JSON list of C-alpha atoms and ligand atoms in Angstrom, two decimals:
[
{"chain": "A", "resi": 11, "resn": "UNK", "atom": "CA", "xyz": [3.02, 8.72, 8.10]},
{"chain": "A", "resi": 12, "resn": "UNK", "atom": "CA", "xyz": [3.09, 5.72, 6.18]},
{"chain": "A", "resi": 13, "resn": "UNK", "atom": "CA", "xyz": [0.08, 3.43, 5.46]},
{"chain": "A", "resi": 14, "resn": "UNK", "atom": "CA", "xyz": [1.43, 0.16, 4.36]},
{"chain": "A", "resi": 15, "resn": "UNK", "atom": "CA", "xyz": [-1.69, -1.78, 2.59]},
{"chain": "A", "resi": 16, "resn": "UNK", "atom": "CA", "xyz": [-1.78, -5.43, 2.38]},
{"chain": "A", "resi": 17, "resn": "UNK", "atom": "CA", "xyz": [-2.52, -6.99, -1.30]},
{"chain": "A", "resi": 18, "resn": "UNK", "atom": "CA", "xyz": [-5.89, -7.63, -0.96]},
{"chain": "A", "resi": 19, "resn": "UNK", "atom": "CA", "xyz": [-6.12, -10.38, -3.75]},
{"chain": "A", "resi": 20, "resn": "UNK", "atom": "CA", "xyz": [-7.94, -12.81, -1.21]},
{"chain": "A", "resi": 21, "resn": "UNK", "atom": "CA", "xyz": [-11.00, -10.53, -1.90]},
{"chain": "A", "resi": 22, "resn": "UNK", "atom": "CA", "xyz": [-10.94, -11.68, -5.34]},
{"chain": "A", "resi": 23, "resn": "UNK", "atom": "CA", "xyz": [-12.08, -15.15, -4.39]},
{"chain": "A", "resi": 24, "resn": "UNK", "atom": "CA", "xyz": [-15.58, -14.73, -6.74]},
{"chain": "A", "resi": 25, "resn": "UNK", "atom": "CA", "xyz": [-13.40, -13.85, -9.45]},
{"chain": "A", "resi": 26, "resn": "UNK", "atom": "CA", "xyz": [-11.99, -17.14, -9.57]},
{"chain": "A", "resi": 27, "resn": "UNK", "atom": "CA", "xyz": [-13.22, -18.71, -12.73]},
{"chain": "A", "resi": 28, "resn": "UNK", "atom": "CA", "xyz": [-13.03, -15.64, -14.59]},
{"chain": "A", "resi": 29, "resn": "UNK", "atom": "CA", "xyz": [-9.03, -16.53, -14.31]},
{"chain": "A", "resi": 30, "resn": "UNK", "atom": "CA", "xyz": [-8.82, -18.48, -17.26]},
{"chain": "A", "resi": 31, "resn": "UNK", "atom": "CA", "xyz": [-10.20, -15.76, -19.42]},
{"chain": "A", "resi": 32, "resn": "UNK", "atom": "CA", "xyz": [-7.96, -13.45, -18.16]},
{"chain": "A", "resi": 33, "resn": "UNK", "atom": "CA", "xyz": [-4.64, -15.69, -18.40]},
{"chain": "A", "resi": 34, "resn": "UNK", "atom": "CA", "xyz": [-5.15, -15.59, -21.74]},
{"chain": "A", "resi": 35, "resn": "UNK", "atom": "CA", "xyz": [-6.58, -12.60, -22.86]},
{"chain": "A", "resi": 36, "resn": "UNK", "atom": "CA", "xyz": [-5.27, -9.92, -20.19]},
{"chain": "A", "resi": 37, "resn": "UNK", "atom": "CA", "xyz": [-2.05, -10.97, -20.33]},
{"chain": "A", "resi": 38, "resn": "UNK", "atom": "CA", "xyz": [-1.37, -9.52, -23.35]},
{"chain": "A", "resi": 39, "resn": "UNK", "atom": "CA", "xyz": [-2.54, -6.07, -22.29]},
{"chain": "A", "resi": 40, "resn": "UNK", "atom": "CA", "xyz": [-0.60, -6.67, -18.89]},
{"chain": "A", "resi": 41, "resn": "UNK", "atom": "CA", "xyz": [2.65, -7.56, -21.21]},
{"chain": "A", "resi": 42, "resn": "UNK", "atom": "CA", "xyz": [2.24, -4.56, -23.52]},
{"chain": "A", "resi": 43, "resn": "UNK", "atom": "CA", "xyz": [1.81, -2.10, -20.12]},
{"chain": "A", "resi": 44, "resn": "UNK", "atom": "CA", "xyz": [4.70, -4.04, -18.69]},
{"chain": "A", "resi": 45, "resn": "UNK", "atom": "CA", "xyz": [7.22, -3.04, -21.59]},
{"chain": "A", "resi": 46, "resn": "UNK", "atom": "CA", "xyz": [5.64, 0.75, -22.25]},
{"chain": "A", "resi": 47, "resn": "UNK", "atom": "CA", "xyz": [8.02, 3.45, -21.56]},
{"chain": "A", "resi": 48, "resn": "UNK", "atom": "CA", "xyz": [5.33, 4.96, -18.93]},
{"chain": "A", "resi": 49, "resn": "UNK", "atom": "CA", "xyz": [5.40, 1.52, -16.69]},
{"chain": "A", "resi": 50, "resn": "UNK", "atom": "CA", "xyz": [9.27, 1.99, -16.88]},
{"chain": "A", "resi": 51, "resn": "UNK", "atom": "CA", "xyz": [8.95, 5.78, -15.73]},
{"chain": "A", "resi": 52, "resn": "UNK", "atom": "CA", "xyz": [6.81, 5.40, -13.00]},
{"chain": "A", "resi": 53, "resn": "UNK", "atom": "CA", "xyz": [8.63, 1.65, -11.71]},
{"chain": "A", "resi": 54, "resn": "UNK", "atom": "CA", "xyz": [11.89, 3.43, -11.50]},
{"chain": "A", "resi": 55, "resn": "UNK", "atom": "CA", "xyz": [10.26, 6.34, -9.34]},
{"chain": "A", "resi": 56, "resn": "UNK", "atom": "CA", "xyz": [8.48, 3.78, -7.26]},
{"chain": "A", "resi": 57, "resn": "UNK", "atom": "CA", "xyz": [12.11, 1.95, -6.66]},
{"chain": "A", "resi": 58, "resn": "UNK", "atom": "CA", "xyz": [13.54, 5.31, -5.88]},
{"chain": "A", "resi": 59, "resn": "UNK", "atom": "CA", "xyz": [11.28, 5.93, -3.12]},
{"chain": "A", "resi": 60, "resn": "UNK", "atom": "CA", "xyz": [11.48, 2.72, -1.95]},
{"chain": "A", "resi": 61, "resn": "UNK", "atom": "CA", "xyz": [15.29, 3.17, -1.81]},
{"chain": "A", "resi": 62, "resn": "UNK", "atom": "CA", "xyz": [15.39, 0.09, -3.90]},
{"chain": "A", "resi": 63, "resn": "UNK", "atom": "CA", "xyz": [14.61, -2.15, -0.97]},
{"chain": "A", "resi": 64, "resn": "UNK", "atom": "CA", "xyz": [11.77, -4.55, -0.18]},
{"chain": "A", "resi": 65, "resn": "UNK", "atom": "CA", "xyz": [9.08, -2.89, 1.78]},
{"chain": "A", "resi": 66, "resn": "UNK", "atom": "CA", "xyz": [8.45, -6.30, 3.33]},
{"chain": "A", "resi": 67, "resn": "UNK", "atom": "CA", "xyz": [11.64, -7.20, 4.32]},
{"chain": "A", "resi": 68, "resn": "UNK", "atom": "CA", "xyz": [11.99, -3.49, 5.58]},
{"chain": "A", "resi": 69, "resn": "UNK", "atom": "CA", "xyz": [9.18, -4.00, 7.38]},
{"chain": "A", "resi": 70, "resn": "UNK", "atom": "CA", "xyz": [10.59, -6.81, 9.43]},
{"chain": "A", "resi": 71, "resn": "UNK", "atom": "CA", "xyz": [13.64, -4.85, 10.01]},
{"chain": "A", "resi": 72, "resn": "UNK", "atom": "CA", "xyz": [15.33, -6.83, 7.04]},
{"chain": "A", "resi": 73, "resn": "UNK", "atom": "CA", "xyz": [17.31, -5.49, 3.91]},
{"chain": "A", "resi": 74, "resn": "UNK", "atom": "CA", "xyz": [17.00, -6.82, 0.88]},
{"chain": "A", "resi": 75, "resn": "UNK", "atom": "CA", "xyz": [17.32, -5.45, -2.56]},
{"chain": "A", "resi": 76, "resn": "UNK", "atom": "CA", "xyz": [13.50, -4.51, -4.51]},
{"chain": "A", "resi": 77, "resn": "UNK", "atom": "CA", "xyz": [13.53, -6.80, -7.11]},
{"chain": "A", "resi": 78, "resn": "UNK", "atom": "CA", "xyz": [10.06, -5.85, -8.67]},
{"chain": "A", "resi": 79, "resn": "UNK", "atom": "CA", "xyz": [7.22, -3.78, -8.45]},
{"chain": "A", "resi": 80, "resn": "UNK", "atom": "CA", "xyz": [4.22, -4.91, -7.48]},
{"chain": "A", "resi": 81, "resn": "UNK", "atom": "CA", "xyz": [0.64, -3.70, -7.88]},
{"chain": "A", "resi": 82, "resn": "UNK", "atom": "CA", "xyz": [-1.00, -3.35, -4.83]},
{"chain": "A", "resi": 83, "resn": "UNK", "atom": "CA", "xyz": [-4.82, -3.05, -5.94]},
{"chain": "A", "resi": 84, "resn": "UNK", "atom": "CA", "xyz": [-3.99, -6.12, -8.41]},
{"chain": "A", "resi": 85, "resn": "UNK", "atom": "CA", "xyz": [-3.07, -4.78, -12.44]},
{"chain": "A", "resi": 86, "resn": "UNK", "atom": "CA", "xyz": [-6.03, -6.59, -14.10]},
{"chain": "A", "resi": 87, "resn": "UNK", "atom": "CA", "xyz": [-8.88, -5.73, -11.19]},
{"chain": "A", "resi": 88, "resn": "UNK", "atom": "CA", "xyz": [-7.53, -2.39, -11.00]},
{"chain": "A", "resi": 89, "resn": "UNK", "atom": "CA", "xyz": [-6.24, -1.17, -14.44]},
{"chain": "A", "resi": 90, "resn": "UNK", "atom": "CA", "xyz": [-5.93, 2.70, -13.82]},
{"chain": "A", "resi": 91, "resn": "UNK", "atom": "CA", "xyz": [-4.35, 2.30, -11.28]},
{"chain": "A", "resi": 92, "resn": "UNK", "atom": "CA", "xyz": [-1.40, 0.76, -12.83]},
{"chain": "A", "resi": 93, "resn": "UNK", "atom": "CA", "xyz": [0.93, 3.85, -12.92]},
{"chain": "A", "resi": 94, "resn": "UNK", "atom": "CA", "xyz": [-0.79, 4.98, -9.07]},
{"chain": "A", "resi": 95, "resn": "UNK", "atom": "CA", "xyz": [2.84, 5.57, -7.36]},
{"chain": "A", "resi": 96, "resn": "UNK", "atom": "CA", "xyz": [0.58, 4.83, -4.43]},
{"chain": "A", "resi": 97, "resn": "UNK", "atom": "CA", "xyz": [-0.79, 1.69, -5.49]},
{"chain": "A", "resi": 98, "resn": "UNK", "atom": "CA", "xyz": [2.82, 0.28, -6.07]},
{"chain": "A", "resi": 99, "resn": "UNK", "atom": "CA", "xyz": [5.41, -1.36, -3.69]},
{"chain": "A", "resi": 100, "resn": "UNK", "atom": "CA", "xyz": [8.82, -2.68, -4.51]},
{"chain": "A", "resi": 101, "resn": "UNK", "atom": "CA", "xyz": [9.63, -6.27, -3.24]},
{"chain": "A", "resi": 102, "resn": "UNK", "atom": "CA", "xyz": [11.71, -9.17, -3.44]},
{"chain": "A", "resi": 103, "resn": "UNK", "atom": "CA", "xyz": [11.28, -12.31, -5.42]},
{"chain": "A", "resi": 104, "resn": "UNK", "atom": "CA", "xyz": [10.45, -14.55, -1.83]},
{"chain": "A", "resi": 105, "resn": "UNK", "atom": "CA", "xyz": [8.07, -11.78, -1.00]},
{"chain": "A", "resi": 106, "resn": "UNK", "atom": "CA", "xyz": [6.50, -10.85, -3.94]},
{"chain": "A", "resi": 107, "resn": "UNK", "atom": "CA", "xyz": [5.74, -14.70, -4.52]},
{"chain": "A", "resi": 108, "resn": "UNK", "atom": "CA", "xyz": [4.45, -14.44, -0.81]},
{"chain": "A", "resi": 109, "resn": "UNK", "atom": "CA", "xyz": [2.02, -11.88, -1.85]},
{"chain": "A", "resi": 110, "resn": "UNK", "atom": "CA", "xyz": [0.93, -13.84, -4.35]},
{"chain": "A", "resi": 111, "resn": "UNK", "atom": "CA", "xyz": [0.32, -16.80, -2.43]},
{"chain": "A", "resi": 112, "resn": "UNK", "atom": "CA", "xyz": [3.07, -18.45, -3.71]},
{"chain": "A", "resi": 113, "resn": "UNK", "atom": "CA", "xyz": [1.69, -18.83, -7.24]},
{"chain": "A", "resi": 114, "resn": "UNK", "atom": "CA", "xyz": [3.57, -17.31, -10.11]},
{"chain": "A", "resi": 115, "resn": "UNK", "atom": "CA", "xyz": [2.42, -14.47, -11.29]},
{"chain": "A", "resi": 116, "resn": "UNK", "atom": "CA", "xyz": [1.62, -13.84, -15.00]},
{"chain": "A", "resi": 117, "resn": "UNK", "atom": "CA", "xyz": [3.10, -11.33, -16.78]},
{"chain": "A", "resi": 118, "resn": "UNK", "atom": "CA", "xyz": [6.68, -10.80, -18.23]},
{"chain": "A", "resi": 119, "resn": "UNK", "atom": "CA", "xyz": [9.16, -12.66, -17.62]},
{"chain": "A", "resi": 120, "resn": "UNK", "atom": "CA", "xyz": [8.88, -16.16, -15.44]},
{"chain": "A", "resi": 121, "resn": "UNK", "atom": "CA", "xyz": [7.37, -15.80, -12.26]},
{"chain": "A", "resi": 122, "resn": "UNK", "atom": "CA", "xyz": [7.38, -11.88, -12.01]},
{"chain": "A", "resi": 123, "resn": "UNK", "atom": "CA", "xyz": [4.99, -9.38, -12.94]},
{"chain": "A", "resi": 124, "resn": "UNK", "atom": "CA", "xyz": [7.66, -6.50, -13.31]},
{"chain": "A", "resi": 125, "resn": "UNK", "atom": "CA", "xyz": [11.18, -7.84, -12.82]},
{"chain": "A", "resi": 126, "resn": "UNK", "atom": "CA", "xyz": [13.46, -5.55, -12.87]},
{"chain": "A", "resi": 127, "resn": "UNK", "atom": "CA", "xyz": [16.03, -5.74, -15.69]},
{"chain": "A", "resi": 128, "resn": "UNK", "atom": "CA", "xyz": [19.19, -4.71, -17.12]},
{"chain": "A", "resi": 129, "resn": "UNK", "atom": "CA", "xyz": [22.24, -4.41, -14.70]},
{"chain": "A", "resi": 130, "resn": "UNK", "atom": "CA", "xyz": [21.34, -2.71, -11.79]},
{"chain": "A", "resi": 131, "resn": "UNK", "atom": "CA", "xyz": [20.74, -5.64, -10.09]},
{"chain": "A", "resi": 132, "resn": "UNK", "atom": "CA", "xyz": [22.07, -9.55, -9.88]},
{"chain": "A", "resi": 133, "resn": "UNK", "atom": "CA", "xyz": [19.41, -11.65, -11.09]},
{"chain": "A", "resi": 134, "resn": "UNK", "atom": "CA", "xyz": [19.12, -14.39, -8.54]},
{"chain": "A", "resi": 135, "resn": "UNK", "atom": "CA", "xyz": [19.87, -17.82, -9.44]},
{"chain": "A", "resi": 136, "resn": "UNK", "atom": "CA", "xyz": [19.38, -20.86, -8.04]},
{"chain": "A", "resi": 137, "resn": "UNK", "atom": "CA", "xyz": [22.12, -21.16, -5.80]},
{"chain": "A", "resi": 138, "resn": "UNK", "atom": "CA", "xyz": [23.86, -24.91, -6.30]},
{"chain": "A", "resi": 139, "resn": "UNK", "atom": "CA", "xyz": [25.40, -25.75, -2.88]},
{"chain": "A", "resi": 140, "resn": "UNK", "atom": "CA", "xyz": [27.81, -28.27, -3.71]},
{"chain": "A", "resi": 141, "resn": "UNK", "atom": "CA", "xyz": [27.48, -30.49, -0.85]},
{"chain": "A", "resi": 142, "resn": "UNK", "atom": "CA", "xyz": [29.32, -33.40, -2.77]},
{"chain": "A", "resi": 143, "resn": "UNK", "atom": "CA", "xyz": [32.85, -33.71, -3.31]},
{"chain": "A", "resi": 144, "resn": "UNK", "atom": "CA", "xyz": [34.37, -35.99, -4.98]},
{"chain": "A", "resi": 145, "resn": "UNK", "atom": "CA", "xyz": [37.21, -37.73, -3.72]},
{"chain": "B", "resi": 207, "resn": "LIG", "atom": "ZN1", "xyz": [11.23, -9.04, 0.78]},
{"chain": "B", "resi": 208, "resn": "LIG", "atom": "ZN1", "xyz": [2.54, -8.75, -7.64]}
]
């Protein structure tokens, strides 16, 4: 049986104004975890048992390809748990951002906390529908 948990960031409200310390001094730790070998390890067996799909989507009978891996219990609030297989959910871009409230997350890379690089997957780009045509 599986207990999907919902990111429980909105608890956080009090922490609010401690955000601007950790922007800038966090980060740094969350970009150095980000890029260690372990965070690679564990992200790729996290994928794997997510059968590189977005638990989200899944969860509304959609398929979409995981595009990240997301910390549950949030990274800086909940720093051992950062390589928790159980504390870690693979997502897509729209849902990960939903997650988040639709704020971007800090961390590496623009807007993603643990994108997932190299060529496994298409990085999505902004798709330019061409509604013009000239004559
Ligand atoms: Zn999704
Ligand atoms: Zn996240």
């Amino acid at each position: 049986m599986t207990r999907q948990r919902y990111c429980d960031k909105h608890q956080n409200k009090e922490k609010e104004n401690q955000r601007y310390y950790d922007r800038f001094v966090r980060d740094k730790k969350a970009d150095r975890f980000y890029h260690s070998k372990e965070w690679q390890l564990v992200r790729e067996q996290v994928l794997i048992r997510d059968h590189y799909l977005c638990q989200h989507c899944l969860k509304q009978k959609r398929v979409t390809k995981a595009e990240m891996v997301h910390h549950t219990q949030p990274l800086r609030e909940h720093w051992h748990l950062r390589l928790v297989p159980s504390n870690l959910i693979s997502l897509c871009n729209a849902c990960h951002n939903q997650v988040h409230g639709g704020k971007k997350v800090a961390g590496v890379g623009p807007g993603g906390e643990s994108k997932i690089l190299g060529g496994r997957f298409h990085t999505p780009r902004p798709t330019f529908t061409q509604t013009f045509f000239p004559k």
